[in-house]
Amino acid sequence: MKKRFVVLGAAFCMFAMAFAEGGKTMREAFADKFLIGVALNTRQVTTKNPEVQALIRDQFSSVVAENCMKAAEVQPEEGVFDFTDGDKLCDLAEKNGQAVIGHCLVWHSQAPRWMFRDKDGKQVSREVLIQRMKDHIYKVVGHFKGRVKGWDVVNEAIEGNGEFRKSPYYRIIGPEFIRLAFQFAHEADPNVELYYNDYGMDSPRKREAVVKMVKDLKAHGCRIDAVGMQSHVGFDTPLDEYEKSLEAFAAAGVKVMVTELDLSVLPWPKGNYGAAIETNFDYKKEMDPYTEGLPADKQKEQDDFYAKLFDIYLRHSEDVTRVTFWGLTDADSWKNNFPVRGRTDYPLAFDRDMKPKPFVNTIIEMAENAK
Ligand code: 9MR
């Protein structure tokens, strides 16, 4: 009796081990569906920790720089370029056989201060800003030519109400800055893919405006390969509207990329899950309820929501070419500091111990069962 118990126990352990070892990674499971990506900071890119290295290599087929390829980082002073960290990301990706996505060329945020001012501190003319934008794009796209698969050319140019964001690029150049940016990027590397990237894409007005922009770019003969839906989502993100946007972008003749996926579990001060980084609220304990760990019911809610998102992506896998998580583990997510500083959020696929959340297995199974 006792022996049988031991044998059964051993058999169970072997089965459990075989399951754990034989289970596919996200990278393997999504290989014939779409790229599965992760945004990395430079600490992660250069880490000597073998566990972190393995997680990046085994689970993801694509990487993007969380910050180090942004304009303020690569051109801190006019004409002074620093590609050190971007090159390190490319080195890692090449070693791992991963596609590198360039993020981002033209964005009102994390643009260097000098970009919009002359040496006396006055706003530059339209001609000067166009020239600076052109020089920046030529130099950056030129540097990473052959190493980067595609660029977020213009980031967050449209507001939730469908109007153009009144950014310095818009105010100084006019709406043509978008077309010019795409044109310059294509001139700098005719082989690189070009994307428009934005958040809050479930908004119907934003959807219409982005579709109009895509059509306008195409009408002017510009290359645009995909629209990036950032997807900083929350439990109240309306998935029907979100899916309608995905379908509308595909119908406009571009691919769709989910570029910055994360799902916050924390309360939001105003009930609107955007990514306008200028938003910030004071810390209050009641806004930070899970400092000791995520309760099981909240984890379940997150698992279910992620399953719904991946159901959408898999049903549209003809049009969706990449799904990228905005961060490796919960510990590193920008959401711990947005829109309130110093909270404990749980938005990503891997927890603070680098263990996969339950939904990771679910979406792997969904990918394997999808036609
Ligand atoms: O995750 C990024 C964070 O580390 C930076 O502090 C922040 C500064 O702008 O940018 C974050 O990434 C943003 C991305 O580049 C564009 N979409 C919104 C992302 C979250 O703010």
Short mmCIF file of C-alpha atoms and ligand atoms in Angstrom, two decimals:
data_model
loop_
_atom_site.label_atom_id
_atom_site.label_comp_id
_atom_site.label_asym_id
_atom_site.label_seq_id
_atom_site.Cartn_x
_atom_site.Cartn_y
_atom_site.Cartn_z
CA MET A 1 0.00 0.00 0.00
CA LYS A 2 2.71 2.34 1.12
CA LYS A 3 4.87 1.40 -1.88
CA ARG A 4 1.99 2.04 -4.27
CA PHE A 5 1.57 5.48 -2.75
CA VAL A 6 5.25 6.26 -3.30
CA VAL A 7 5.13 5.01 -6.90
CA LEU A 8 2.02 7.05 -7.60
CA GLY A 9 3.64 10.09 -6.00
CA ALA A 10 6.77 9.67 -8.09
CA ALA A 11 4.71 9.24 -11.26
CA PHE A 12 2.82 12.41 -10.48
CA CYS A 13 6.05 14.35 -9.90
CA MET A 14 7.46 13.13 -13.21
CA PHE A 15 4.26 14.11 -14.97
CA ALA A 16 4.35 17.55 -13.36
CA MET A 17 7.99 18.00 -14.35
CA ALA A 18 7.34 16.86 -17.90
CA PHE A 19 4.46 19.32 -18.14
CA ALA A 20 6.56 22.18 -16.82
CA GLU A 21 9.45 21.32 -19.13
CA GLY A 22 7.34 20.47 -22.16
CA GLY A 23 5.12 23.54 -21.90
CA LYS A 24 5.71 26.06 -24.64
CA THR A 25 6.92 29.58 -24.01
CA MET A 26 5.00 32.58 -25.35
CA ARG A 27 7.65 33.00 -28.02
CA GLU A 28 7.11 29.43 -29.23
CA ALA A 29 3.33 29.43 -28.93
CA PHE A 30 2.84 32.68 -30.87
CA ALA A 31 5.56 32.00 -33.46
CA ASP A 32 3.14 31.50 -36.36
CA LYS A 33 0.65 34.12 -35.13
CA PHE A 34 2.44 37.42 -34.44
CA LEU A 35 5.58 38.75 -32.81
CA ILE A 36 5.36 38.80 -29.05
CA GLY A 37 7.42 41.63 -27.65
CA VAL A 38 8.70 43.33 -24.53
CA ALA A 39 9.89 46.85 -23.72
CA LEU A 40 13.28 46.78 -21.98
CA ASN A 41 15.21 49.32 -19.96
CA THR A 42 19.01 49.44 -20.23
CA ARG A 43 19.50 47.70 -16.88
CA GLN A 44 17.62 44.68 -18.23
CA VAL A 45 19.45 44.80 -21.57
CA THR A 46 22.85 44.70 -19.86
CA THR A 47 21.98 42.43 -16.92
CA LYS A 48 24.30 39.58 -15.99
CA ASN A 49 21.46 37.78 -14.19
CA PRO A 50 20.97 34.53 -16.14
CA GLU A 51 17.32 34.22 -15.06
CA VAL A 52 16.47 37.65 -16.49
CA GLN A 53 18.48 36.92 -19.64
CA ALA A 54 16.60 33.63 -20.13
CA LEU A 55 13.20 35.23 -19.55
CA ILE A 56 13.87 37.86 -22.22
CA ARG A 57 15.30 35.34 -24.67
CA ASP A 58 12.81 32.51 -24.22
CA GLN A 59 9.51 34.35 -23.94
CA PHE A 60 9.80 37.12 -26.53
CA SER A 61 10.46 37.35 -30.27
CA SER A 62 10.72 41.15 -30.35
CA VAL A 63 12.14 43.94 -28.19
CA VAL A 64 11.71 47.70 -28.00
CA ALA A 65 13.61 50.31 -25.98
CA GLU A 66 11.46 51.68 -23.15
CA ASN A 67 13.40 54.98 -23.25
CA CYS A 68 16.87 54.94 -24.76
CA MET A 69 15.96 55.60 -28.40
CA LYS A 70 13.77 58.63 -27.63
CA ALA A 71 14.89 62.00 -29.01
CA ALA A 72 16.06 63.52 -25.73
CA GLU A 73 18.23 60.44 -25.11
CA VAL A 74 19.80 60.07 -28.55
CA GLN A 75 20.28 63.76 -29.32
CA PRO A 76 20.59 65.57 -25.96
CA GLU A 77 22.24 68.55 -27.64
CA GLU A 78 21.84 69.67 -31.21
CA GLY A 79 24.14 67.58 -33.38
CA VAL A 80 25.39 65.47 -30.45
CA PHE A 81 24.16 61.90 -30.79
CA ASP A 82 24.44 59.02 -28.35
CA PHE A 83 23.49 55.60 -29.62
CA THR A 84 25.31 53.58 -26.95
CA ASP A 85 22.26 52.11 -25.24
CA GLY A 86 20.30 51.62 -28.45
CA ASP A 87 23.23 49.69 -29.90
CA LYS A 88 23.30 47.46 -26.81
CA LEU A 89 19.64 46.65 -27.32
CA CYS A 90 20.33 45.73 -30.95
CA ASP A 91 23.33 43.56 -29.91
CA LEU A 92 21.17 41.64 -27.45
CA ALA A 93 18.33 41.20 -29.94
CA GLU A 94 20.71 39.94 -32.61
CA LYS A 95 22.18 37.43 -30.19
CA ASN A 96 18.64 36.28 -29.31
CA GLY A 97 17.26 36.36 -32.87
CA GLN A 98 14.66 39.00 -31.94
CA ALA A 99 13.16 41.81 -34.01
CA VAL A 100 14.01 45.33 -32.76
CA ILE A 101 11.33 48.02 -32.89
CA GLY A 102 12.49 51.63 -32.86
CA HIS A 103 10.62 53.91 -30.44
CA CYS A 104 10.16 56.76 -31.28
CA LEU A 105 11.15 59.53 -33.71
CA VAL A 106 8.69 62.40 -33.33
CA TRP A 107 6.93 62.88 -29.98
CA HIS A 108 6.05 66.00 -28.00
CA SER A 109 7.28 64.28 -24.82
CA GLN A 110 10.90 63.36 -24.13
CA ALA A 111 11.91 65.69 -26.96
CA PRO A 112 15.10 67.58 -26.12
CA ARG A 113 14.52 71.16 -24.88
CA TRP A 114 16.67 72.69 -27.61
CA MET A 115 14.49 71.22 -30.38
CA PHE A 116 11.93 74.03 -30.40
CA ARG A 117 14.11 77.01 -29.33
CA ASP A 118 16.87 79.06 -30.90
CA LYS A 119 20.00 80.13 -29.00
CA ASP A 120 18.19 83.16 -27.56
CA GLY A 121 15.40 80.97 -26.23
CA LYS A 122 12.91 82.11 -28.87
CA GLN A 123 10.65 79.67 -30.66
CA VAL A 124 12.20 78.45 -33.92
CA SER A 125 10.61 79.04 -37.31
CA ARG A 126 8.71 76.41 -39.26
CA GLU A 127 11.66 75.96 -41.65
CA VAL A 128 14.12 75.44 -38.80
CA LEU A 129 11.94 72.88 -37.03
CA ILE A 130 11.36 70.96 -40.27
CA GLN A 131 15.12 70.90 -40.83
CA ARG A 132 15.79 69.76 -37.24
CA MET A 133 13.15 67.05 -37.52
CA LYS A 134 14.67 65.92 -40.81
CA ASP A 135 18.22 65.87 -39.43
CA HIS A 136 17.11 63.92 -36.37
CA ILE A 137 15.19 61.33 -38.38
CA TYR A 138 17.93 60.92 -41.00
CA LYS A 139 20.63 60.47 -38.39
CA VAL A 140 18.71 58.10 -36.08
CA VAL A 141 17.04 55.96 -38.74
CA GLY A 142 20.31 55.98 -40.69
CA HIS A 143 22.29 54.79 -37.68
CA PHE A 144 20.00 51.82 -36.96
CA LYS A 145 19.49 50.92 -40.62
CA GLY A 146 19.40 47.15 -41.08
CA ARG A 147 19.10 46.54 -37.32
CA VAL A 148 15.62 47.91 -36.66
CA LYS A 149 12.56 46.27 -38.24
CA GLY A 150 10.25 49.26 -37.93
CA TRP A 151 9.90 52.69 -36.30
CA ASP A 152 7.19 54.42 -34.34
CA VAL A 153 7.58 57.49 -36.55
CA VAL A 154 5.00 59.74 -34.92
CA ASN A 155 3.77 59.14 -31.39
CA GLU A 156 0.55 60.49 -29.81
CA ALA A 157 -0.35 63.25 -32.27
CA ILE A 158 -4.12 63.03 -31.76
CA GLU A 159 -6.24 63.83 -28.71
CA GLY A 160 -9.10 61.72 -27.36
CA ASN A 161 -11.60 64.09 -28.98
CA GLY A 162 -10.09 63.45 -32.43
CA GLU A 163 -8.36 66.82 -32.72
CA PHE A 164 -4.67 67.20 -33.36
CA ARG A 165 -2.65 67.55 -30.17
CA LYS A 166 -1.41 71.12 -29.95
CA SER A 167 2.20 70.00 -29.57
CA PRO A 168 5.13 72.23 -30.59
CA TYR A 169 5.46 70.19 -33.80
CA TYR A 170 1.83 70.90 -34.63
CA ARG A 171 1.88 74.54 -33.58
CA ILE A 172 5.09 75.39 -35.40
CA ILE A 173 4.83 73.21 -38.52
CA GLY A 174 1.11 72.50 -38.81
CA PRO A 175 -0.50 69.07 -39.35
CA GLU A 176 1.89 68.39 -42.24
CA PHE A 177 4.58 67.54 -39.68
CA ILE A 178 3.14 64.02 -39.66
CA ARG A 179 3.44 63.54 -43.40
CA LEU A 180 6.92 65.07 -43.42
CA ALA A 181 8.10 62.77 -40.63
CA PHE A 182 6.96 59.68 -42.52
CA GLN A 183 8.54 60.98 -45.71
CA PHE A 184 11.92 61.65 -44.03
CA ALA A 185 11.91 58.25 -42.31
CA HIS A 186 11.28 56.50 -45.61
CA GLU A 187 14.02 58.47 -47.31
CA ALA A 188 16.45 57.57 -44.53
CA ASP A 189 15.75 53.83 -44.86
CA PRO A 190 13.46 52.70 -47.68
CA ASN A 191 13.34 49.17 -46.24
CA VAL A 192 12.25 49.95 -42.70
CA GLU A 193 8.61 49.63 -41.62
CA LEU A 194 6.87 52.80 -40.43
CA TYR A 195 4.17 53.07 -37.77
CA TYR A 196 1.86 55.62 -36.18
CA ASN A 197 1.52 54.93 -32.43
CA ASP A 198 -1.04 56.22 -29.90
CA TYR A 199 -2.91 55.46 -26.66
CA GLY A 200 -6.63 55.54 -25.82
CA MET A 201 -7.45 53.98 -29.16
CA ASP A 202 -10.82 52.70 -27.94
CA SER A 203 -12.12 56.27 -28.30
CA PRO A 204 -14.39 56.41 -31.38
CA ARG A 205 -13.31 59.97 -32.20
CA LYS A 206 -9.66 59.10 -31.99
CA ARG A 207 -10.32 56.02 -34.14
CA GLU A 208 -11.91 58.16 -36.87
CA ALA A 209 -9.11 60.70 -36.75
CA VAL A 210 -6.41 58.01 -36.99
CA VAL A 211 -8.19 56.32 -39.91
CA LYS A 212 -8.37 59.72 -41.63
CA MET A 213 -4.66 60.28 -40.99
CA VAL A 214 -3.75 56.87 -42.42
CA LYS A 215 -5.81 57.55 -45.54
CA ASP A 216 -4.29 61.00 -45.89
CA LEU A 217 -0.75 59.60 -45.63
CA LYS A 218 -1.53 56.97 -48.25
CA ALA A 219 -3.19 59.56 -50.53
CA HIS A 220 0.07 61.53 -50.40
CA GLY A 221 2.05 58.43 -51.33
CA CYS A 222 3.64 57.99 -47.91
CA ARG A 223 4.62 54.59 -46.58
CA ILE A 224 2.79 53.52 -43.43
CA ASP A 225 2.86 49.86 -42.48
CA ALA A 226 0.96 49.73 -39.22
CA VAL A 227 -0.98 51.57 -36.57
CA GLY A 228 0.25 50.93 -33.04
CA MET A 229 -2.45 50.62 -30.38
CA GLN A 230 -0.47 51.25 -27.19
CA SER A 231 -3.08 49.49 -25.01
CA HIS A 232 -2.39 50.79 -21.50
CA VAL A 233 -5.72 49.30 -20.52
CA GLY A 234 -7.82 48.96 -17.36
CA PHE A 235 -10.75 46.78 -16.37
CA ASP A 236 -13.12 49.46 -17.64
CA THR A 237 -11.60 49.70 -21.13
CA PRO A 238 -14.54 49.02 -23.48
CA LEU A 239 -13.33 45.99 -25.44
CA ASP A 240 -16.06 46.28 -28.06
CA GLU A 241 -14.86 49.78 -28.99
CA TYR A 242 -11.24 48.65 -28.78
CA GLU A 243 -11.92 45.81 -31.22
CA LYS A 244 -13.82 48.17 -33.55
CA SER A 245 -10.72 50.38 -33.70
CA LEU A 246 -8.49 47.42 -34.49
CA GLU A 247 -10.86 46.47 -37.32
CA ALA A 248 -11.11 50.04 -38.60
CA PHE A 249 -7.31 50.39 -38.82
CA ALA A 250 -7.00 47.09 -40.65
CA ALA A 251 -9.78 48.17 -43.04
CA ALA A 252 -7.80 51.35 -43.77
CA GLY A 253 -5.11 49.13 -45.27
CA VAL A 254 -2.46 48.86 -42.54
CA LYS A 255 -1.43 46.18 -40.09
CA VAL A 256 -2.15 46.59 -36.40
CA MET A 257 0.42 46.35 -33.63
CA VAL A 258 -0.36 46.22 -29.93
CA THR A 259 2.67 48.20 -28.89
CA GLU A 260 2.59 48.92 -25.13
CA LEU A 261 0.30 46.41 -23.48
CA ASP A 262 -0.28 46.53 -19.72
CA LEU A 263 -3.34 46.14 -17.51
CA SER A 264 -3.36 48.14 -14.29
CA VAL A 265 -5.30 46.64 -11.36
CA LEU A 266 -5.22 49.84 -9.29
CA PRO A 267 -7.92 52.48 -8.88
CA TRP A 268 -7.63 55.41 -11.26
CA PRO A 269 -8.33 58.87 -9.87
CA LYS A 270 -10.62 59.90 -12.71
CA GLY A 271 -11.81 56.68 -14.30
CA ASN A 272 -9.91 57.24 -17.53
CA TYR A 273 -7.01 54.96 -18.44
CA GLY A 274 -4.82 56.96 -20.75
CA ALA A 275 -1.11 57.51 -20.84
CA ALA A 276 -0.87 61.29 -20.84
CA ILE A 277 2.30 61.44 -18.82
CA GLU A 278 1.66 64.99 -17.68
CA THR A 279 -1.13 63.56 -15.50
CA ASN A 280 -0.12 63.02 -11.85
CA PHE A 281 -2.01 62.77 -8.57
CA ASP A 282 -1.00 62.86 -4.90
CA TYR A 283 -0.38 59.55 -3.11
CA LYS A 284 -3.20 58.34 -0.85
CA LYS A 285 -3.14 54.97 0.94
CA GLU A 286 -6.60 54.04 -0.35
CA MET A 287 -5.31 54.46 -3.90
CA ASP A 288 -2.65 51.81 -3.22
CA PRO A 289 -4.61 48.83 -1.85
CA TYR A 290 -2.38 45.84 -2.75
CA THR A 291 1.02 46.63 -1.25
CA GLU A 292 1.09 43.19 0.46
CA GLY A 293 0.24 41.20 -2.67
CA LEU A 294 -2.54 40.86 -5.21
CA PRO A 295 -5.69 39.16 -3.81
CA ALA A 296 -6.80 36.01 -5.68
CA ASP A 297 -10.04 37.57 -6.95
CA LYS A 298 -8.14 40.50 -8.50
CA GLN A 299 -5.64 38.11 -10.10
CA LYS A 300 -8.59 36.18 -11.55
CA GLU A 301 -10.11 39.39 -12.88
CA GLN A 302 -6.81 40.22 -14.57
CA ASP A 303 -6.44 36.69 -15.98
CA ASP A 304 -9.93 36.87 -17.47
CA PHE A 305 -9.35 40.31 -18.97
CA TYR A 306 -6.04 39.29 -20.56
CA ALA A 307 -7.74 36.18 -22.00
CA LYS A 308 -10.38 38.45 -23.59
CA LEU A 309 -7.67 40.68 -25.09
CA PHE A 310 -5.76 37.75 -26.56
CA ASP A 311 -8.99 36.29 -27.89
CA ILE A 312 -9.35 39.53 -29.88
CA TYR A 313 -5.71 39.42 -31.07
CA LEU A 314 -5.91 35.77 -32.11
CA ARG A 315 -9.20 36.23 -33.95
CA HIS A 316 -7.51 39.06 -35.87
CA SER A 317 -4.11 37.43 -36.29
CA GLU A 318 -4.26 38.07 -40.05
CA ASP A 319 -4.03 41.79 -39.28
CA VAL A 320 -2.17 41.86 -35.96
CA THR A 321 1.57 41.54 -36.55
CA ARG A 322 2.91 42.17 -33.03
CA VAL A 323 1.80 42.27 -29.39
CA THR A 324 4.34 43.91 -27.07
CA PHE A 325 4.14 44.10 -23.26
CA TRP A 326 5.31 47.47 -21.87
CA GLY A 327 7.79 45.99 -19.41
CA LEU A 328 9.24 42.65 -18.30
CA THR A 329 7.98 42.24 -14.73
CA ASP A 330 5.56 44.07 -12.44
CA ALA A 331 8.52 45.43 -10.47
CA ASP A 332 9.73 47.51 -13.42
CA SER A 333 6.45 48.84 -14.76
CA TRP A 334 5.98 52.60 -15.25
CA LYS A 335 2.48 52.02 -13.84
CA ASN A 336 3.96 51.86 -10.31
CA ASN A 337 4.50 55.61 -10.69
CA PHE A 338 1.62 56.65 -12.90
CA PRO A 339 -0.69 58.45 -12.43
CA VAL A 340 0.27 58.34 -8.74
CA ARG A 341 3.90 57.94 -7.64
CA GLY A 342 5.10 55.05 -5.46
CA ARG A 343 2.23 52.56 -5.75
CA THR A 344 2.39 48.78 -6.14
CA ASP A 345 0.75 47.76 -9.41
CA TYR A 346 0.59 44.37 -11.14
CA PRO A 347 0.07 45.14 -14.83
CA LEU A 348 2.34 42.69 -16.67
CA ALA A 349 2.74 39.01 -17.56
CA PHE A 350 5.50 38.23 -15.04
CA ASP A 351 5.28 39.01 -11.33
CA ARG A 352 7.92 40.45 -9.00
CA ASP A 353 9.54 37.00 -8.67
CA MET A 354 9.64 36.70 -12.47
CA LYS A 355 6.97 33.98 -12.34
CA PRO A 356 4.29 33.94 -15.04
CA LYS A 357 0.79 34.99 -14.04
CA PRO A 358 -1.88 32.29 -14.56
CA PHE A 359 -3.07 34.00 -17.78
CA VAL A 360 0.28 33.32 -19.47
CA ASN A 361 -0.52 29.59 -19.68
CA THR A 362 -4.05 30.40 -20.78
CA ILE A 363 -2.96 32.57 -23.71
CA ILE A 364 -0.32 29.99 -24.70
CA GLU A 365 -3.05 27.34 -24.85
CA MET A 366 -5.31 29.73 -26.76
CA ALA A 367 -2.55 30.31 -29.32
CA GLU A 368 -1.98 26.59 -29.73
CA ASN A 369 -5.68 25.93 -30.21
CA ALA A 370 -6.21 28.82 -32.63
CA LYS A 371 -6.36 27.83 -36.29
O1 9MR B 1 7.71 53.68 -19.73
C1 9MR B 1 8.27 54.94 -20.03
C2 9MR B 1 8.75 55.61 -18.75
O2 9MR B 1 9.85 54.90 -18.21
C3 9MR B 1 9.13 57.06 -19.02
O3 9MR B 1 9.42 57.70 -17.80
C4 9MR B 1 7.99 57.75 -19.73
C5 9MR B 1 8.41 59.19 -20.00
O4 9MR B 1 7.76 59.77 -21.02
O5 9MR B 1 7.69 57.09 -20.94
C6 9MR B 1 7.20 55.79 -20.71
O6 9MR B 1 6.83 55.18 -21.92
C7 9MR B 1 5.78 55.82 -22.65
C8 9MR B 1 6.00 55.52 -24.11
O7 9MR B 1 7.28 55.94 -24.50
C9 9MR B 1 4.95 56.19 -24.98
N1 9MR B 1 3.62 55.84 -24.57
C10 9MR B 1 3.33 56.00 -23.16
C11 9MR B 1 4.38 55.27 -22.32
C12 9MR B 1 4.05 55.38 -20.85
O8 9MR B 1 4.15 56.72 -20.44
#
